[in-house]
Short mmCIF file of C-alpha atoms and ligand atoms in Angstrom, two decimals:
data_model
loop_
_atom_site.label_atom_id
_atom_site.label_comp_id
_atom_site.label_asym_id
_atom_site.label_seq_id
_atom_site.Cartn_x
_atom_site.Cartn_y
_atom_site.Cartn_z
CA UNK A 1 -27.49 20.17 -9.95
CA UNK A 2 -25.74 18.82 -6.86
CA UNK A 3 -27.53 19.92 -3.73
CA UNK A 4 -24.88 19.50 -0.44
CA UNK A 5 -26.50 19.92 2.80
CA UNK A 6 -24.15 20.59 5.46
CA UNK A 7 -24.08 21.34 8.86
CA UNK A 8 -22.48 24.64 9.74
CA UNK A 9 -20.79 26.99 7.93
CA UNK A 10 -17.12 25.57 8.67
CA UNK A 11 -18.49 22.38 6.66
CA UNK A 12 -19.66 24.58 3.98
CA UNK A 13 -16.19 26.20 3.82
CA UNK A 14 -14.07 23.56 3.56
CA UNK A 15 -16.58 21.62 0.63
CA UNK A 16 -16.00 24.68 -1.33
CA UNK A 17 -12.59 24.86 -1.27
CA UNK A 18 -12.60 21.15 -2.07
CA UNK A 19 -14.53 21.98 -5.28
CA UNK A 20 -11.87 24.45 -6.45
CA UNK A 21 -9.34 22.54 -5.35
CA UNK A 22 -9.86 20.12 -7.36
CA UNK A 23 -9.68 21.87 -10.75
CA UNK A 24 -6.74 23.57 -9.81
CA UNK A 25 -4.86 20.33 -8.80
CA UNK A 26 -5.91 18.72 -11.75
CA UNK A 27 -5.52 21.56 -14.43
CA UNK A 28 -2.81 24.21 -12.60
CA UNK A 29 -3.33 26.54 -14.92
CA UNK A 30 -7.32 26.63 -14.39
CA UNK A 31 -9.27 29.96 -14.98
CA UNK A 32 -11.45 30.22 -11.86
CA UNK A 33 -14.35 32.93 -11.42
CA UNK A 34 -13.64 34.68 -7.81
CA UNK A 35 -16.98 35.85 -6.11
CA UNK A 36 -17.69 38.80 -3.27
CA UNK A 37 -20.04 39.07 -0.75
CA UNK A 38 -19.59 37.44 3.36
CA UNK A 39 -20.44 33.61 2.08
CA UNK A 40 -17.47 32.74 -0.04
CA UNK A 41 -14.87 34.12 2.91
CA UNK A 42 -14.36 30.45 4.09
CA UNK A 43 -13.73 29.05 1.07
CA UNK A 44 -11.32 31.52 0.80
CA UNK A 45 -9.80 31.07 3.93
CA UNK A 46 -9.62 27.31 3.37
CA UNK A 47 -8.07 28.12 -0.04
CA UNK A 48 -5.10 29.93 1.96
CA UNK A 49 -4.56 27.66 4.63
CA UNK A 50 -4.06 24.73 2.00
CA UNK A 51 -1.65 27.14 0.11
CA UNK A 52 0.10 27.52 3.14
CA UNK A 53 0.41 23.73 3.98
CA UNK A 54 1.96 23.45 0.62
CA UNK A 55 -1.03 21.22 -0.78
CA UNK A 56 -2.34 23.50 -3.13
CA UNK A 57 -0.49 26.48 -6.27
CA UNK A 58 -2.52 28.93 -7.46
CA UNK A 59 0.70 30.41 -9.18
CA UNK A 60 -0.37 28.96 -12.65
CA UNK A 61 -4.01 30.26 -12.21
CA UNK A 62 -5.69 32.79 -13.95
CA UNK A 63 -8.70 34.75 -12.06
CA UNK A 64 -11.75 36.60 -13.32
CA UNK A 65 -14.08 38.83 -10.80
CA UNK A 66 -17.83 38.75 -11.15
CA UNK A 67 -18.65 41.92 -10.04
CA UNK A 68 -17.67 45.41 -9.01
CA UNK A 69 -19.15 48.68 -7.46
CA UNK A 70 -19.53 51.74 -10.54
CA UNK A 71 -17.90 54.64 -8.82
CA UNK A 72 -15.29 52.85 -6.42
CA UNK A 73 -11.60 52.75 -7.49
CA UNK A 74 -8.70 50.27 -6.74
CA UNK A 75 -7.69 52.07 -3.31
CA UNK A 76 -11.81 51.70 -2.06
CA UNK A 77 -11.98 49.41 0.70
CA UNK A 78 -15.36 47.81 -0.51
CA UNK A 79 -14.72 48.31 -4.40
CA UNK A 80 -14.34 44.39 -5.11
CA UNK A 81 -11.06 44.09 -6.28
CA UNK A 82 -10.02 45.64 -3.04
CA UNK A 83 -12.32 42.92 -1.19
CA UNK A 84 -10.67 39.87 -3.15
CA UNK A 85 -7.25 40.48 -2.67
CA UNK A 86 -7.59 41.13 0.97
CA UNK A 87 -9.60 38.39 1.76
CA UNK A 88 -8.10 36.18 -1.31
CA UNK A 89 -5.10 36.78 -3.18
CA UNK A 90 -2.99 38.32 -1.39
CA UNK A 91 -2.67 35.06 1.17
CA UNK A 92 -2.02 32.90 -2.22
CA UNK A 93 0.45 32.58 -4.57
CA UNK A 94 -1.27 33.75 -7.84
CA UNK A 95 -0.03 35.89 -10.01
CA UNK A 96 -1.70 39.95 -9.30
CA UNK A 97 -1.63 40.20 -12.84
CA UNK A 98 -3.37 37.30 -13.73
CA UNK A 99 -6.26 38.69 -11.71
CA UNK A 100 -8.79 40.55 -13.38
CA UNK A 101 -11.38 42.67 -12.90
CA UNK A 102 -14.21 45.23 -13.97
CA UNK A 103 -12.81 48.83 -13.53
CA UNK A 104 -15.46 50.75 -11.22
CA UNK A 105 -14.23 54.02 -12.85
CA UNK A 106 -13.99 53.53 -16.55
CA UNK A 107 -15.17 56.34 -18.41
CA UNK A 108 -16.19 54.05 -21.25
CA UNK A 109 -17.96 51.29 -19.81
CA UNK A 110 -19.49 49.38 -22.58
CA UNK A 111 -16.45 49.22 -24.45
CA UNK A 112 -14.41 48.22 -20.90
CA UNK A 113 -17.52 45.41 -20.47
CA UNK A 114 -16.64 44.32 -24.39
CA UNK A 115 -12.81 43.99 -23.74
CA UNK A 116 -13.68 41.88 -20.53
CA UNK A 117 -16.19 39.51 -22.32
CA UNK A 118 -13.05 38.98 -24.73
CA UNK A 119 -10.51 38.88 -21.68
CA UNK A 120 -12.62 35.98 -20.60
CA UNK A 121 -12.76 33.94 -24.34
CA UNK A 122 -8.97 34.90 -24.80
CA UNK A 123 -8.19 33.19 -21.48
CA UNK A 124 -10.22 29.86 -22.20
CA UNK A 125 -13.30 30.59 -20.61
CA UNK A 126 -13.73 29.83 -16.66
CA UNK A 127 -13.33 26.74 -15.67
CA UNK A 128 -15.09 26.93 -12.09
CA UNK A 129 -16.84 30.27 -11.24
CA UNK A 130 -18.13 30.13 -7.09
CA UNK A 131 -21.06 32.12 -6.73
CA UNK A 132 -22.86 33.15 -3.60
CA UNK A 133 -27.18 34.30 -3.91
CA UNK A 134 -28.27 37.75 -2.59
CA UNK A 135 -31.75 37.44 -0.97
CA UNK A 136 -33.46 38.80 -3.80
CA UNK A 137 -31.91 36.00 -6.16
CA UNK A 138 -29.34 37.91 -7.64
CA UNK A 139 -26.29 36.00 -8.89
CA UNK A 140 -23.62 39.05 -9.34
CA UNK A 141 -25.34 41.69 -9.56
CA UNK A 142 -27.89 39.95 -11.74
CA UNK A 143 -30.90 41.76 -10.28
CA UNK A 144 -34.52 40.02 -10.61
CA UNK A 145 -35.25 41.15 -14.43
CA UNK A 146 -31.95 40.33 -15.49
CA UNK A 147 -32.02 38.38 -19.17
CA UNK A 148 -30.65 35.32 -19.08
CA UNK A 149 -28.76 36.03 -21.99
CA UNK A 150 -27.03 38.78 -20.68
CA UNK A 151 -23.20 39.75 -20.63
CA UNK A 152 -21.02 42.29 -18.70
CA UNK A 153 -23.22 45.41 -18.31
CA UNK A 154 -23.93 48.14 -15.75
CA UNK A 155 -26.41 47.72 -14.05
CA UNK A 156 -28.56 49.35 -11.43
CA UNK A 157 -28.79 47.55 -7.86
CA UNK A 158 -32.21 47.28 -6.01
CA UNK A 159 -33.06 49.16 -2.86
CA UNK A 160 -33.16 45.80 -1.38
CA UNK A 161 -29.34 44.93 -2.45
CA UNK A 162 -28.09 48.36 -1.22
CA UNK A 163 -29.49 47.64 2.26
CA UNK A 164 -28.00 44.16 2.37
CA UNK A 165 -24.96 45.21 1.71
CA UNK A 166 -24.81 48.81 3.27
CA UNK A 167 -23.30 46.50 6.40
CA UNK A 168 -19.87 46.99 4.17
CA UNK A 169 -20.02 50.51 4.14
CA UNK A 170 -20.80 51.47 8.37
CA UNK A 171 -24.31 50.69 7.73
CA UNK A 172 -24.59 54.40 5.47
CA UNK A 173 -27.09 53.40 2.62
CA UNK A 174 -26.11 56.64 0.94
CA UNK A 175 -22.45 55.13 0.52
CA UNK A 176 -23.60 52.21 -1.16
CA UNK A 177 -23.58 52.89 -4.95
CA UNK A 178 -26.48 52.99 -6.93
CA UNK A 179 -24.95 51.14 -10.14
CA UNK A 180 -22.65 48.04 -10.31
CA UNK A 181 -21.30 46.35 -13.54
CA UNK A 182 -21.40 42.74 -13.28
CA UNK A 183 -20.45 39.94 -15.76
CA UNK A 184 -24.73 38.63 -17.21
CA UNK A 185 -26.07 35.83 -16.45
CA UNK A 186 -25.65 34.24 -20.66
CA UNK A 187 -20.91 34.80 -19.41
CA UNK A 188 -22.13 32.75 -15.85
CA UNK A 189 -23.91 30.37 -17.45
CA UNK A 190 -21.02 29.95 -19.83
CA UNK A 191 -18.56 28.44 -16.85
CA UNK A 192 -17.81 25.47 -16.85
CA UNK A 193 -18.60 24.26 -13.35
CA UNK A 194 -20.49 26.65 -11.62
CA UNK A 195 -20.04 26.24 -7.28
CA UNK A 196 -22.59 28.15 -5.39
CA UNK A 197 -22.46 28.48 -1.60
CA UNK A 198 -25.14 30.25 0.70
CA UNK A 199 -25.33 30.26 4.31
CA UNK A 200 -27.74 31.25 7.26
CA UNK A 201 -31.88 31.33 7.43
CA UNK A 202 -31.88 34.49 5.49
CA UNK A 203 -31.23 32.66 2.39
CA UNK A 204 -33.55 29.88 2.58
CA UNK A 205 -36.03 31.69 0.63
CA UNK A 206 -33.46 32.44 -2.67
CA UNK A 207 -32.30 28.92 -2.09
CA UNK A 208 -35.33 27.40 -2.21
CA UNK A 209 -36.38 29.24 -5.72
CA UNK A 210 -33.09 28.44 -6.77
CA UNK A 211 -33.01 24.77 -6.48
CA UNK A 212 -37.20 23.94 -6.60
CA UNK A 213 -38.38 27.12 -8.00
CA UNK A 214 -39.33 28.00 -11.51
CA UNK A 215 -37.07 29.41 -13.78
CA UNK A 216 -37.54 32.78 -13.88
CA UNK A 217 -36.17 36.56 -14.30
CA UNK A 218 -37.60 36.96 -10.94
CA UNK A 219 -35.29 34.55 -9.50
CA UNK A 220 -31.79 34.73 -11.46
CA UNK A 221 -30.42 32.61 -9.73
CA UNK A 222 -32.62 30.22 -11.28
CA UNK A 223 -31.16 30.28 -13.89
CA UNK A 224 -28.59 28.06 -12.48
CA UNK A 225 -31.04 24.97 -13.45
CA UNK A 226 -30.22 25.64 -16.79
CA UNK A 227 -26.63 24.81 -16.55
CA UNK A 228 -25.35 21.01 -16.86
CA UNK A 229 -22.69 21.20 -14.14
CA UNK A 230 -23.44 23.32 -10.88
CA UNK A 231 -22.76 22.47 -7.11
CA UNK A 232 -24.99 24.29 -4.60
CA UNK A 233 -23.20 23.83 -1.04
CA UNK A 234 -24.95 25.80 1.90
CA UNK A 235 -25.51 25.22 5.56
CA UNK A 236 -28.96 23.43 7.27
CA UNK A 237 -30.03 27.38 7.99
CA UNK A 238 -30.22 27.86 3.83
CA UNK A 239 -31.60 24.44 3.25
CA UNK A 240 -35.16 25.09 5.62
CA UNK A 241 -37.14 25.56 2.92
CA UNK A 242 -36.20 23.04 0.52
CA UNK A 243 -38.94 20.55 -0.35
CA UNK A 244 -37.04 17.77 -1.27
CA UNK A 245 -33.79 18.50 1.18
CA UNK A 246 -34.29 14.89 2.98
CA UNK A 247 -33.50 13.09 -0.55
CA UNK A 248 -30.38 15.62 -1.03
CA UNK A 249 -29.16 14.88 2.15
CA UNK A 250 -29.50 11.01 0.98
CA UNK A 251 -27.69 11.86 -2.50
CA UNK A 252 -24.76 12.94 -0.73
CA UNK A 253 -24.26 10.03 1.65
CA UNK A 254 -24.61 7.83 -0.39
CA UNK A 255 -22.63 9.67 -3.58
CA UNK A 256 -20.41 6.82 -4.94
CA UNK A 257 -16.46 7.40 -3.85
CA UNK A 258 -15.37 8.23 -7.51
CA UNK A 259 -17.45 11.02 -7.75
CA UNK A 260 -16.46 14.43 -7.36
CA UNK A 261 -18.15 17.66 -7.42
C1 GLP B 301 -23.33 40.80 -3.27
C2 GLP B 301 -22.47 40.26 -4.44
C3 GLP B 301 -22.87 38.88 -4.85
C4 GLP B 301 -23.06 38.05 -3.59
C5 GLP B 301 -24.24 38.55 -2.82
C6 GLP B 301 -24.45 37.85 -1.49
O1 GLP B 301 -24.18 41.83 -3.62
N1 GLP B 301 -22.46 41.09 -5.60
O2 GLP B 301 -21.89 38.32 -5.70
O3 GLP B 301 -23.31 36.72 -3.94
O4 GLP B 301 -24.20 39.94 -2.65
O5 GLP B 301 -23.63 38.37 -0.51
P1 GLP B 301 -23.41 37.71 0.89
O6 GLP B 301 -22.67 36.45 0.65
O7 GLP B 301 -22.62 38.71 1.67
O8 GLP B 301 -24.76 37.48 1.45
#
């Protein structure tokens, strides 16, 4: 795991976009794992603005969502598909219907979970997935007690995850949905670069299991110390807690110039 210290959340931004960017330029026709939630929005807006400059094509990509609300359809302003291509796709040049997501209103959901698991495999698998970390560890919607094992499922958020994230919906709890399908931790774990970014003091505490903690359900994010190939970029607000955050700040200054994320 590649810890990246940074020092604001511009910073953060910008490295993020860098570590996308960089499988897309080398492989245009990457599969890359698009994540919700306020922390990726920079990286996203990065993405765009090198679109824009003509230094970057999405238009061979294919995109997979994490994540998505039960109960909220395509025209929902917070049902994620809504989120992404407002804040993502619609100011690049990929392909709508290379973007996929989980339908919020299927009336079969396992067999709509089964035919994404297989959307995934058909495509190639993911080649970079960005994540962001709720502050109860969650990765998704990966809530603490999640099997590391597991694939797309429904599953039920906490009380703690509704109040996080009833900021979305005018601050009404009782609009935030009780049950989410998200793709397990075991189809995560399966990307093959994993980039993780996390800003601001209220995340130093699922930062600081994620990176130095033990592995456990409690934490899934954690479970990110299992995987061979993950980048963890967050701001000096997220990094207060770390332990050992003097000798990451040394790894990346002194990171040899061949070496990329
Ligand atoms: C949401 C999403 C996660 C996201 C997390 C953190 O619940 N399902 O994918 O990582 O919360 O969100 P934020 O970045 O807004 O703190």
């Amino acid at each position: 795991m590649e810890v990246v210290i940074l020092e604001d959340a511009h910073q953060v931004a910008v490295a993020g976009a860098e570590a996308i960017a960089q499988h897309v330029i080398d492989t245009p026709t990457s599969v890359i794992g698009l994540a919700t939630g306020s922390s990726p929005l920079g990286v996203y807006r990065e993405l765009a603005a090198r679109v824009q400059a003509g230094s970057l094509s999405f238009a061979g990509c294919t995109a997979f969502l994490l994540d998505e609300y039960v109960g909220l359809g395509p025209g929902h302003p917070q049902a994620y598909r809504t989120v992404i291509d407002r804040e993502f796709t619609d100011h690049v040049d990929i392909d709508g219907a290379h973007v996929c997501g989980l339908d919020g209103l299927a009336e079969d959901i396992p067999t709509m979970c089964e035919a994404y698991e297989e959307a995934i495999a058909q495509a190639g698998g993911i080649d970079v997935q960005l994540l962001g970390v709720g502050t109860d560890g969650h990765i998704a919607f990966n809530e603490p007690g999640s099997s590391f094992a597991s694939r797309t499922r429904i599953k039920n958020l906490t009380g703690q995850t509704r109040r996080d994230n009833a900021r979305f919906f005018d601050g009404d709890l009782t609009a935030v949905p009780q049950h989410c399908l998200t793709q397990g931790i075991g189809t995560i774990l399966e990307a093959r670069h994993l980039v993780l970014v996390a800003l601001g003091v209220g995340k130093a505490e699922a930062v600081r299991e994620l990176i130095e903690g033990p592995v456990s359900a409690l934490w899934p994010a954690t479970a990110l110390q299992l995987h061979r190939h993950v980048t963890v970029i967050i701001d000096e607000a997220a990094a207060s807690d770390l332990k050992l955050a003097d000798y990451y700040r040394e790894c990346y200054a002194s990171k040899p110039a061949w070496q990329r994320f």
